[in-house]
């Protein structure tokens, strides 16, 4: 998988929030083989760098860091947070979130496009958290984004892929654009389904961090992502409305 000119071995991305302990977080990353860790800038405090211990933990994971603007509800807030993230984590990568609805945490499409354009013009490599809206996706690409991250379902719900038609249409509309299903996944089977649709990766947090055994769940998602990608690459059979015998009938004996 190639994102903004960088090759990433794993197609699984994991968040770093809500784990019961740092040790569990580290073990989940180890067993998943995840190639990217998303980190909220709000975990780091200015001045005395109260979050230094957490940052040391993340660096110890040995993965690419994708800071995000989680919790931002305005263009100004998201731009400021992204600038802080670039200074703090020394990376042009930013997962852009501009939340427009408090209950569903659905992105604000207007603020998202405006912020993406501002950040892209400032040299950021933007990973926008968006919906499966095809028009919005086109606007984000025009704004300078080279990756799209549509949701599967609202953040933290575990509902899976709630709009298969929309996700399938989006993937087909922009076949050459790297796309990551971000948010709403609750089970490895849902991640496999996203990969079977042709998506390049999945990003999740709550489904692993809140599992009874986060490390085992992380490994389960890793295997599902690999299986889904293999299935997509194998060119699956088309579904049929009628049964078709798997054993040929030609040459069979007929008794009268």
Coordinates of N, CA and C in Angstrom, one line a residue:
X1 N 0.9 -1.2 0.0 CA 0.0 0.0 0.0 C 0.9 1.2 0.0
X2 N 0.6 2.2 -0.9 CA 1.4 3.4 -1.0 C 0.6 4.6 -0.7
X3 N 0.9 5.4 0.3 CA 0.2 6.5 0.7 C 1.1 7.7 0.7
X4 N 0.8 8.7 -0.2 CA 1.6 9.9 -0.3 C 3.1 9.5 -0.5
X5 N 3.4 8.6 -1.4 CA 4.7 8.2 -1.7 C 5.4 7.3 -0.7
X6 N 4.7 6.9 0.3 CA 5.3 6.0 1.4 C 4.7 4.6 1.3
X7 N 5.5 3.6 1.2 CA 5.1 2.2 1.2 C 4.8 1.8 2.6
X8 N 3.6 1.2 2.8 CA 3.2 0.7 4.1 C 2.9 -0.8 4.0
X9 N 3.6 -1.6 4.7 CA 3.4 -3.1 4.6 C 2.1 -3.6 5.0
X10 N 1.5 -3.1 6.1 CA 0.2 -3.6 6.6 C -0.9 -2.7 6.1
X11 N -2.1 -3.3 5.8 CA -3.3 -2.6 5.5 C -4.2 -2.4 6.6
X12 N -3.7 -2.6 7.8 CA -4.5 -2.4 9.0 C -3.9 -1.2 9.8
X13 N -4.7 -0.2 10.1 CA -4.3 0.9 10.9 C -5.1 0.9 12.2
X14 N -4.4 1.2 13.3 CA -5.1 1.2 14.6 C -4.9 2.5 15.3
X15 N -6.0 2.8 16.1 CA -5.9 4.0 17.0 C -5.3 3.6 18.3
X16 N -5.0 4.6 19.1 CA -4.2 4.4 20.3 C -5.0 4.8 21.6
X17 N -6.3 5.1 21.5 CA -7.1 5.6 22.6 C -7.8 4.4 23.3
X18 N -8.1 4.6 24.5 CA -9.1 3.8 25.3 C -8.6 2.4 25.7
X19 N -7.3 2.1 25.5 CA -6.8 0.8 25.9 C -6.7 0.8 27.4
X20 N -6.8 -0.4 28.0 CA -6.8 -0.5 29.5 C -5.4 -0.2 30.1
X21 N -4.4 -0.4 29.3 CA -3.0 -0.1 29.8 C -2.0 0.1 28.7
X22 N -0.9 0.8 28.9 CA 0.1 0.9 27.8 C 0.6 -0.5 27.3
X23 N 0.7 -1.4 28.3 CA 1.2 -2.7 27.9 C 0.2 -3.4 26.9
X24 N -1.0 -3.3 27.2 CA -2.1 -3.9 26.3 C -2.0 -3.2 24.9
X25 N -1.8 -1.9 24.9 CA -1.7 -1.2 23.7 C -0.5 -1.7 22.9
X26 N 0.6 -1.9 23.5 CA 1.8 -2.3 22.8 C 1.6 -3.8 22.3
X27 N 1.0 -4.6 23.1 CA 0.8 -6.0 22.6 C -0.2 -6.1 21.5
X28 N -1.3 -5.2 21.5 CA -2.2 -5.2 20.4 C -1.5 -4.8 19.1
X29 N -0.7 -3.9 19.1 CA 0.1 -3.5 17.9 C 1.0 -4.6 17.5
X30 N 1.6 -5.2 18.4 CA 2.6 -6.3 18.1 C 1.9 -7.4 17.4
X31 N 0.7 -7.9 17.9 CA 0.0 -9.0 17.3 C -0.7 -8.7 16.1
X32 N -1.1 -7.4 15.9 CA -1.8 -7.0 14.7 C -0.9 -6.8 13.5
X33 N 0.4 -6.4 13.8 CA 1.3 -6.0 12.7 C 0.9 -4.7 12.0
X34 N 0.0 -3.9 12.7 CA -0.5 -2.7 12.1 C 0.7 -1.8 11.7
X35 N 0.5 -1.1 10.5 CA 1.6 -0.3 10.0 C 1.5 1.2 10.3
X36 N 0.3 1.6 10.8 CA 0.1 3.0 11.1 C -0.7 3.1 12.4
X37 N -0.3 4.1 13.3 CA -1.0 4.4 14.5 C -1.5 5.8 14.4
X38 N -2.8 5.9 14.7 CA -3.3 7.3 14.8 C -3.2 7.8 16.2
X39 N -2.9 9.0 16.3 CA -2.7 9.6 17.7 C -3.3 11.0 17.7
X40 N -4.1 11.2 18.8 CA -4.7 12.5 19.0 C -3.8 13.5 19.6
X41 N -3.7 14.7 19.0 CA -2.8 15.7 19.5 C -3.2 16.1 20.9
X42 N -4.5 15.9 21.3 CA -5.0 16.3 22.6 C -4.4 15.4 23.7
X43 N -3.7 14.4 23.3 CA -3.0 13.5 24.3 C -1.7 14.2 24.8
X44 N -1.2 15.2 24.0 CA 0.0 15.8 24.3 C -0.2 17.2 24.9
X45 N 0.4 17.5 26.0 CA 0.2 18.8 26.7 C 1.4 19.7 26.3
X46 N 1.2 21.0 26.2 CA 2.2 21.9 25.8 C 3.1 22.2 27.1
X47 N 4.1 23.0 26.9 CA 4.9 23.5 28.0 C 5.7 22.4 28.6
X48 N 5.3 21.7 29.6 CA 6.1 20.7 30.3 C 6.0 19.3 29.6
X49 N 5.3 19.2 28.5 CA 5.2 18.0 27.8 C 4.8 16.8 28.7
X50 N 3.6 17.0 29.3 CA 3.1 16.0 30.2 C 2.8 14.7 29.5
X51 N 2.6 14.8 28.1 CA 2.4 13.6 27.4 C 3.6 12.9 26.8
X52 N 4.8 13.2 27.3 CA 6.0 12.7 26.8 C 6.1 11.2 26.9
X53 N 5.6 10.7 28.0 CA 5.6 9.2 28.3 C 4.8 8.5 27.2
X54 N 3.6 9.0 26.9 CA 2.8 8.4 25.9 C 3.5 8.4 24.5
X55 N 4.1 9.6 24.2 CA 4.7 9.7 22.9 C 5.9 8.7 22.8
X56 N 6.6 8.5 23.9 CA 7.7 7.6 23.9 C 7.2 6.2 23.6
X57 N 6.0 5.9 24.2 CA 5.3 4.6 24.0 C 5.0 4.4 22.5
X58 N 4.4 5.4 21.9 CA 4.0 5.3 20.5 C 5.3 5.2 19.6
X59 N 6.3 5.9 19.9 CA 7.5 5.7 19.1 C 8.1 4.3 19.2
X60 N 7.9 3.8 20.4 CA 8.4 2.4 20.6 C 7.7 1.3 19.8
X61 N 6.5 1.7 19.3 CA 5.8 0.7 18.5 C 6.4 0.4 17.1
X62 N 7.2 1.3 16.7 CA 7.9 1.1 15.4 C 7.0 1.2 14.2
X63 N 6.0 2.0 14.3 CA 5.1 2.2 13.1 C 5.0 3.7 12.7
X64 N 4.4 3.9 11.6 CA 4.2 5.3 11.1 C 3.1 5.9 11.9
X65 N 3.3 7.2 12.3 CA 2.4 7.9 13.1 C 1.5 8.8 12.3
X66 N 0.2 8.7 12.4 CA -0.7 9.6 11.7 C -1.5 10.4 12.8
X67 N -1.0 11.6 13.1 CA -1.8 12.4 14.1 C -3.1 12.8 13.5
X68 N -4.1 13.1 14.4 CA -5.4 13.5 13.9 C -5.9 14.7 14.7
X69 N -6.9 15.3 14.1 CA -7.6 16.5 14.7 C -8.9 16.1 15.4
X70 N -8.9 15.0 16.0 CA -10.1 14.5 16.7 C -10.7 15.5 17.6
X71 N -12.0 15.7 17.6 CA -12.7 16.6 18.5 C -12.8 18.0 17.9
X72 N -12.3 18.3 16.8 CA -12.3 19.7 16.2 C -13.7 19.9 15.5
X73 N -14.3 21.0 15.7 CA -15.6 21.3 15.2 C -15.6 22.5 14.3
X74 N -14.5 23.1 14.0 CA -14.4 24.3 13.2 C -13.1 24.3 12.3
X75 N -13.1 25.0 11.3 CA -12.0 25.1 10.4 C -10.8 25.7 11.2
X76 N -11.0 26.7 11.9 CA -9.9 27.3 12.7 C -9.3 26.4 13.7
X77 N -10.1 25.6 14.4 CA -9.7 24.7 15.4 C -8.9 23.6 14.7
X78 N -9.4 23.1 13.6 CA -8.7 21.9 12.9 C -7.3 22.4 12.4
X79 N -7.3 23.6 11.8 CA -6.0 24.1 11.2 C -5.0 24.2 12.3
X80 N -5.4 24.8 13.4 CA -4.5 25.1 14.5 C -4.0 23.7 15.1
X81 N -4.9 22.8 15.3 CA -4.5 21.5 15.8 C -3.5 20.8 14.8
X82 N -3.8 20.8 13.5 CA -2.9 20.2 12.6 C -1.5 20.8 12.6
X83 N -1.4 22.1 12.8 CA -0.1 22.8 12.9 C 0.6 22.4 14.1
X84 N -0.1 22.2 15.2 CA 0.5 21.7 16.4 C 1.1 20.3 16.2
X85 N 0.3 19.5 15.5 CA 0.6 18.1 15.3 C 1.9 18.0 14.5
X86 N 2.0 18.8 13.4 CA 3.2 18.8 12.6 C 4.5 19.1 13.4
X87 N 4.3 20.1 14.3 CA 5.5 20.5 15.1 C 5.8 19.4 16.1
X88 N 4.8 18.8 16.7 CA 5.0 17.9 17.8 C 5.5 16.5 17.3
X89 N 4.9 16.0 16.2 CA 5.3 14.7 15.7 C 6.2 14.7 14.5
X90 N 6.6 15.9 14.0 CA 7.5 16.0 12.9 C 7.1 15.2 11.7
X91 N 5.9 15.4 11.3 CA 5.3 14.8 10.1 C 4.3 15.7 9.3
X92 N 4.3 15.6 8.0 CA 3.3 16.4 7.3 C 2.0 15.6 7.2
X93 N 1.9 14.4 7.7 CA 0.7 13.6 7.6 C -0.3 14.1 8.7
X94 N -1.5 14.2 8.3 CA -2.6 14.6 9.3 C -3.9 13.9 8.9
X95 N -4.5 13.2 9.8 CA -5.8 12.7 9.6 C -6.8 13.9 10.0
X96 N -7.5 14.3 9.0 CA -8.3 15.5 9.2 C -9.7 15.2 9.6
X97 N -10.2 15.6 10.8 CA -11.5 15.5 11.3 C -12.1 16.9 11.6
X98 N -13.2 17.2 10.9 CA -13.9 18.4 11.3 C -15.4 18.0 11.5
X99 N -15.8 17.8 12.8 CA -17.0 17.2 13.1 C -18.2 18.3 13.0
X100 N -19.3 17.8 12.3 CA -20.4 18.7 12.1 C -21.6 18.4 12.9
X101 N -21.7 17.1 13.4 CA -22.9 16.7 14.1 C -22.5 16.0 15.4
X102 N -23.0 16.5 16.5 CA -22.5 16.0 17.9 C -22.9 14.6 18.1
X103 N -24.1 14.2 17.7 CA -24.6 12.8 18.0 C -24.0 11.7 17.2
X104 N -23.9 12.0 15.9 CA -23.3 11.0 15.0 C -21.8 11.2 14.7
X105 N -21.3 12.3 15.1 CA -19.9 12.7 14.8 C -19.6 12.6 13.3
X106 N -20.7 12.9 12.5 CA -20.5 13.0 11.1 C -19.7 14.2 10.7
X107 N -18.8 14.1 9.7 CA -18.0 15.3 9.3 C -18.9 16.4 8.8
X108 N -18.4 17.6 9.0 CA -18.9 18.8 8.3 C -18.4 18.9 6.9
X109 N -19.1 18.6 5.9 CA -18.6 18.6 4.6 C -18.0 19.9 4.1
X110 N -18.6 21.0 4.5 CA -18.1 22.3 4.0 C -16.8 22.7 4.7
X111 N -16.8 22.5 6.0 CA -15.6 22.8 6.8 C -14.5 21.8 6.4
X112 N -14.8 20.6 6.1 CA -13.8 19.6 5.8 C -13.1 20.0 4.5
X113 N -13.8 20.4 3.5 CA -13.2 20.8 2.2 C -12.3 22.0 2.4
X114 N -12.9 23.0 3.1 CA -12.1 24.3 3.3 C -10.8 24.0 4.1
X115 N -10.9 23.2 5.1 CA -9.7 22.9 5.9 C -8.7 22.1 5.1
X116 N -9.2 21.1 4.4 CA -8.3 20.3 3.5 C -7.5 21.2 2.6
X117 N -8.2 22.2 2.0 CA -7.5 23.0 1.0 C -6.5 23.9 1.7
X118 N -6.8 24.4 2.9 CA -5.8 25.3 3.6 C -4.6 24.4 4.0
X119 N -4.8 23.2 4.5 CA -3.7 22.4 4.9 C -2.9 21.9 3.8
X120 N -3.5 21.5 2.7 CA -2.8 21.0 1.5 C -1.9 22.2 0.9
X121 N -2.4 23.4 0.9 CA -1.6 24.5 0.4 C -0.5 24.8 1.3
X122 N -0.6 24.4 2.6 CA 0.5 24.6 3.6 C 1.5 23.5 3.7
X123 N 1.3 22.5 2.8 CA 2.3 21.4 2.7 C 1.9 20.2 3.5
X124 N 0.7 20.1 4.0 CA 0.3 18.9 4.7 C -0.1 17.9 3.7
X125 N 0.0 16.6 4.1 CA -0.5 15.5 3.4 C -1.7 15.0 4.1
X126 N -2.9 15.3 3.6 CA -4.2 15.2 4.3 C -4.9 13.9 4.1
X127 N -5.3 13.2 5.2 CA -6.1 12.0 5.2 C -7.5 12.4 5.8
X128 N -8.4 12.8 4.9 CA -9.7 13.3 5.4 C -10.7 12.2 5.8
X129 N -11.2 12.4 7.1 CA -12.3 11.5 7.6 C -13.6 12.1 7.0
X130 N -14.2 11.3 6.1 CA -15.3 11.8 5.3 C -16.5 10.7 5.3
X131 N -17.5 11.0 4.6 CA -18.6 10.1 4.4 C -18.4 9.4 3.1
X132 N -19.3 8.6 2.7 CA -19.2 7.9 1.4 C -19.8 8.7 0.2
X133 N -20.0 10.0 0.4 CA -20.6 10.9 -0.6 C -19.6 11.1 -1.7
X134 N -20.0 10.8 -2.9 CA -19.2 10.9 -4.1 C -18.8 12.3 -4.4
X135 N -19.8 13.2 -4.3 CA -19.5 14.6 -4.6 C -18.5 15.2 -3.7
X136 N -18.7 14.9 -2.4 CA -17.7 15.4 -1.4 C -16.3 14.9 -1.6
X137 N -16.3 13.6 -2.0 CA -15.0 13.0 -2.3 C -14.3 13.7 -3.4
X138 N -15.0 14.1 -4.5 CA -14.4 14.8 -5.6 C -13.9 16.2 -5.1
X139 N -14.6 16.8 -4.3 CA -14.2 18.2 -3.8 C -12.9 18.0 -2.9
X140 N -12.8 17.0 -2.2 CA -11.6 16.8 -1.3 C -10.4 16.5 -2.2
X141 N -10.6 15.7 -3.3 CA -9.5 15.5 -4.2 C -9.1 16.7 -4.9
X142 N -10.0 17.6 -5.3 CA -9.7 18.8 -5.9 C -9.0 19.8 -4.9
X143 N -9.3 19.6 -3.6 CA -8.6 20.4 -2.6 C -7.2 20.0 -2.3
X144 N -6.8 18.9 -2.9 CA -5.4 18.5 -2.7 C -5.2 17.2 -2.0
X145 N -6.2 16.5 -1.5 CA -6.1 15.2 -0.9 C -5.8 14.1 -1.9
X146 N -4.9 13.2 -1.5 CA -4.6 12.1 -2.3 C -5.1 10.8 -1.7
X147 N -5.7 10.8 -0.6 CA -6.2 9.7 0.1 C -7.6 10.0 0.6
X148 N -8.6 9.1 0.6 CA -9.9 9.3 1.2 C -10.2 8.3 2.3
X149 N -10.8 8.7 3.3 CA -11.1 7.9 4.5 C -12.6 7.9 4.8
X150 N -13.5 7.3 4.0 CA -14.9 7.3 4.3 C -15.2 6.4 5.5
X151 N -16.2 6.8 6.3 CA -16.7 6.0 7.4 C -17.4 4.8 7.0
X152 N -17.4 3.7 7.8 CA -18.2 2.6 7.6 C -19.5 2.8 8.3
X153 N -19.4 3.4 9.5 CA -20.6 3.8 10.4 C -20.1 4.8 11.3
X154 N -21.0 5.5 12.1 CA -20.5 6.5 13.0 C -19.4 5.9 14.0
X155 N -18.5 6.8 14.4 CA -17.4 6.4 15.3 C -17.9 5.7 16.5
X156 N -17.2 4.6 16.8 CA -17.5 3.9 18.0 C -18.7 3.0 18.1
X157 N -19.5 2.9 17.0 CA -20.8 2.2 17.1 C -20.6 0.7 16.8
X158 N -19.6 0.3 16.1 CA -19.4 -1.1 15.8 C -20.5 -1.7 14.8
X159 N -21.2 -0.8 14.1 CA -22.2 -1.2 13.2 C -21.8 -1.8 11.9
X160 N -20.5 -1.6 11.6 CA -20.0 -2.2 10.3 C -20.2 -1.3 9.1
X161 N -20.4 -1.9 8.0 CA -20.7 -1.1 6.7 C -22.1 -0.9 6.5
X162 N -22.6 0.3 7.0 CA -24.1 0.5 6.9 C -24.6 1.0 5.6
X163 N -23.7 1.3 4.7 CA -24.2 1.8 3.3 C -23.3 1.1 2.3
X164 N -23.5 -0.1 2.0 CA -22.7 -0.9 1.1 C -22.8 -0.3 -0.3
X165 N -24.0 0.1 -0.7 CA -24.1 0.8 -2.0 C -23.2 2.0 -2.2
X166 N -23.3 2.9 -1.2 CA -22.5 4.1 -1.2 C -21.0 3.8 -1.2
X167 N -20.6 2.9 -0.4 CA -19.1 2.5 -0.4 C -18.7 1.9 -1.7
X168 N -19.5 1.0 -2.2 CA -19.2 0.4 -3.5 C -19.1 1.4 -4.6
X169 N -20.1 2.3 -4.6 CA -20.1 3.4 -5.7 C -18.9 4.3 -5.6
X170 N -18.5 4.7 -4.3 CA -17.4 5.5 -4.1 C -16.1 4.9 -4.6
X171 N -15.9 3.6 -4.3 CA -14.8 2.9 -4.7 C -14.7 2.8 -6.3
X172 N -15.8 2.6 -6.9 CA -15.8 2.4 -8.3 C -15.6 3.8 -9.0
X173 N -16.0 4.9 -8.4 CA -15.9 6.2 -9.0 C -14.5 6.7 -9.1
X174 N -13.7 6.3 -8.1 CA -12.3 6.8 -8.0 C -11.4 5.6 -7.9
X175 N -11.2 4.8 -8.9 CA -10.5 3.5 -8.8 C -9.0 3.6 -8.4
X176 N -8.4 4.8 -8.8 CA -7.0 4.9 -8.6 C -6.6 5.6 -7.3
X177 N -7.6 6.0 -6.5 CA -7.4 6.8 -5.3 C -7.3 5.8 -4.1
X178 N -6.2 5.8 -3.3 CA -6.2 5.0 -2.1 C -7.3 5.4 -1.1
X179 N -8.0 4.4 -0.6 CA -9.2 4.6 0.2 C -9.1 3.7 1.4
X180 N -9.4 4.3 2.6 CA -9.4 3.6 3.9 C -10.7 3.7 4.5
X181 N -11.4 2.5 4.8 CA -12.6 2.6 5.6 C -12.3 2.9 7.0
X182 N -12.8 4.0 7.5 CA -12.4 4.5 8.8 C -13.6 4.7 9.7
X183 N -13.7 4.0 10.8 CA -14.7 4.2 11.9 C -15.9 3.3 11.7
X184 N -16.4 2.8 12.8 CA -17.7 2.1 12.8 C -17.5 0.6 12.7
X185 N -16.3 0.1 12.5 CA -16.2 -1.4 12.4 C -16.2 -2.0 13.8
X186 N -16.9 -3.1 13.9 CA -16.9 -3.8 15.2 C -16.4 -5.2 15.2
X187 N -16.4 -5.8 14.1 CA -16.0 -7.2 14.0 C -15.0 -7.4 12.8
X188 N -14.1 -8.4 12.9 CA -13.2 -8.7 11.8 C -13.9 -9.0 10.5
X189 N -15.0 -9.6 10.6 CA -15.8 -9.9 9.3 C -16.2 -8.7 8.6
X190 N -16.4 -7.6 9.3 CA -16.8 -6.3 8.6 C -15.5 -5.7 7.9
X191 N -14.4 -5.9 8.5 CA -13.1 -5.4 7.9 C -12.9 -6.2 6.6
X192 N -13.1 -7.5 6.7 CA -12.9 -8.4 5.5 C -13.8 -7.9 4.4
X193 N -15.1 -7.6 4.7 CA -16.0 -7.1 3.7 C -15.5 -5.8 3.1
X194 N -15.0 -4.9 3.9 CA -14.5 -3.7 3.3 C -13.4 -3.9 2.3
X195 N -12.5 -4.9 2.7 CA -11.4 -5.2 1.8 C -11.9 -5.9 0.5
X196 N -12.9 -6.7 0.6 CA -13.5 -7.4 -0.5 C -14.1 -6.4 -1.5
X197 N -14.5 -5.3 -1.0 CA -15.1 -4.2 -1.9 C -14.0 -3.5 -2.7
X198 N -12.7 -3.7 -2.3 CA -11.6 -3.1 -3.0 C -11.0 -2.0 -2.3
X199 N -11.4 -1.8 -1.0 CA -10.7 -0.7 -0.2 C -9.3 -1.1 0.1
X200 N -8.4 -0.2 0.3 CA -7.0 -0.4 0.4 C -6.6 -0.8 1.9
X201 N -7.4 -0.3 2.8 CA -7.1 -0.5 4.2 C -8.3 -0.2 5.1
X202 N -8.2 -0.5 6.4 CA -9.2 -0.2 7.3 C -8.5 0.5 8.5
X203 N -9.2 1.4 9.2 CA -8.7 2.0 10.4 C -9.8 1.8 11.5
X204 N -9.3 1.4 12.6 CA -10.3 1.2 13.7 C -9.6 1.4 15.1
X205 N -10.4 1.6 16.1 CA -9.8 1.8 17.4 C -10.7 1.1 18.5
X206 N -12.0 1.5 18.6 CA -12.8 1.0 19.7 C -13.0 -0.5 19.7
X207 N -13.2 -1.1 18.5 CA -13.4 -2.5 18.4 C -12.3 -3.3 19.0
X208 N -11.1 -2.8 19.0 CA -9.9 -3.5 19.6 C -9.7 -3.1 21.0
X209 N -9.7 -1.8 21.2 CA -9.4 -1.3 22.6 C -10.4 -1.7 23.6
X210 N -11.7 -1.8 23.2 CA -12.7 -2.2 24.2 C -13.1 -3.6 24.2
X211 N -12.3 -4.4 23.5 CA -12.6 -5.9 23.5 C -12.1 -6.5 24.8
X212 N -12.7 -7.6 25.1 CA -12.2 -8.3 26.4 C -10.8 -8.7 26.3
X213 N -10.3 -9.0 25.1 CA -8.9 -9.3 24.9 C -8.4 -8.5 23.7
X214 N -8.0 -7.2 23.9 CA -7.6 -6.4 22.8 C -6.6 -6.9 21.8
X215 N -5.6 -7.6 22.4 CA -4.5 -8.1 21.5 C -5.0 -9.2 20.6
X216 N -5.9 -10.1 21.1 CA -6.4 -11.2 20.3 C -7.4 -10.6 19.2
X217 N -8.1 -9.6 19.6 CA -9.0 -8.9 18.6 C -8.2 -8.2 17.5
X218 N -7.1 -7.6 17.9 CA -6.3 -6.9 16.9 C -5.7 -8.0 15.9
X219 N -5.3 -9.1 16.4 CA -4.8 -10.2 15.5 C -5.9 -10.7 14.6
X220 N -7.1 -10.8 15.2 CA -8.3 -11.2 14.4 C -8.5 -10.3 13.2
X221 N -8.5 -9.0 13.5 CA -8.7 -8.0 12.5 C -7.6 -8.1 11.4
X222 N -6.4 -8.3 11.8 CA -5.2 -8.4 10.9 C -5.5 -9.5 9.9
X223 N -5.9 -10.7 10.4 CA -6.1 -11.8 9.6 C -7.3 -11.6 8.6
X224 N -8.3 -10.9 9.1 CA -9.5 -10.6 8.3 C -9.1 -9.7 7.2
X225 N -8.3 -8.7 7.5 CA -7.9 -7.7 6.4 C -7.1 -8.4 5.3
X226 N -6.2 -9.3 5.8 CA -5.4 -10.1 4.8 C -6.3 -11.0 3.9
X227 N -7.3 -11.7 4.6 CA -8.2 -12.5 3.9 C -9.0 -11.8 2.9
X228 N -9.5 -10.6 3.3 CA -10.4 -9.8 2.4 C -9.6 -9.3 1.2
X229 N -8.4 -8.9 1.4 CA -7.6 -8.4 0.3 C -7.2 -9.5 -0.7
X230 N -6.9 -10.7 -0.1 CA -6.6 -11.8 -1.0 C -7.9 -12.2 -1.9
X231 N -9.0 -12.1 -1.2 CA -10.3 -12.4 -1.9 C -10.5 -11.4 -3.1
X232 N -10.3 -10.2 -2.8 CA -10.5 -9.1 -3.8 C -9.5 -9.3 -4.9
X233 N -8.3 -9.6 -4.6 CA -7.3 -9.8 -5.7 C -7.5 -11.0 -6.5
X234 N -8.2 -12.0 -5.9 CA -8.4 -13.3 -6.6 C -9.6 -13.2 -7.6
X235 N -10.2 -12.0 -7.8 CA -11.3 -11.9 -8.7 C -12.5 -12.8 -8.4
X236 N -13.3 -12.5 -7.4 CA -14.3 -13.5 -6.9 C -15.4 -13.7 -8.0
X237 N -16.0 -14.9 -7.8 CA -17.1 -15.2 -8.7 C -18.3 -14.2 -8.5
X238 N -19.1 -14.1 -9.6 CA -20.3 -13.2 -9.5 C -21.4 -14.0 -8.8
X239 N -22.2 -13.4 -7.9 CA -23.3 -14.1 -7.3 C -24.4 -14.4 -8.4
X240 N -25.1 -15.5 -8.1 CA -26.2 -15.9 -9.0 C -27.5 -16.0 -8.3
X241 N -28.6 -15.9 -9.0 CA -29.9 -16.0 -8.4 C -30.3 -17.5 -8.4
X242 N -29.8 -18.3 -9.2 CA -30.2 -19.7 -9.3 C -29.0 -20.6 -8.9
X243 N -29.3 -21.8 -8.4 CA -28.3 -22.8 -8.1 C -27.6 -23.3 -9.4
X244 N -26.3 -23.6 -9.2 CA -25.5 -24.2 -10.3 C -24.7 -25.4 -9.7
X245 N -24.8 -26.6 -10.3 CA -24.1 -27.7 -9.7 C -22.6 -27.5 -9.7
X246 N -22.0 -27.8 -8.6 CA -20.5 -27.7 -8.6 C -19.9 -29.0 -9.2
X247 N -20.6 -30.1 -9.3 CA -20.2 -31.3 -9.9 C -20.8 -31.5 -11.2
X248 N -20.0 -31.6 -12.3 CA -20.6 -31.7 -13.7 C -21.5 -32.9 -13.8
X249 N -22.6 -32.7 -14.5 CA -23.5 -33.8 -14.7 C -23.2 -34.6 -16.0
X250 N -22.4 -34.0 -16.9 CA -22.0 -34.6 -18.2 C -21.2 -35.9 -17.9
X251 N -21.7 -37.0 -18.5 CA -21.0 -38.2 -18.4 C -21.5 -39.1 -17.3
X252 N -22.5 -38.6 -16.5 CA -23.1 -39.4 -15.4 C -24.0 -40.5 -16.0
X253 N -24.1 -41.6 -15.3 CA -25.0 -42.6 -15.7 C -26.4 -42.3 -15.4
X254 N -27.4 -42.6 -16.3 CA -28.8 -42.3 -16.0 C -29.5 -43.7 -16.0
X255 N -30.2 -43.9 -14.9 CA -30.9 -45.2 -14.7 C -32.4 -45.0 -15.1
X256 N -32.9 -46.0 -15.8 CA -34.3 -45.9 -16.2 C -35.1 -47.0 -15.4

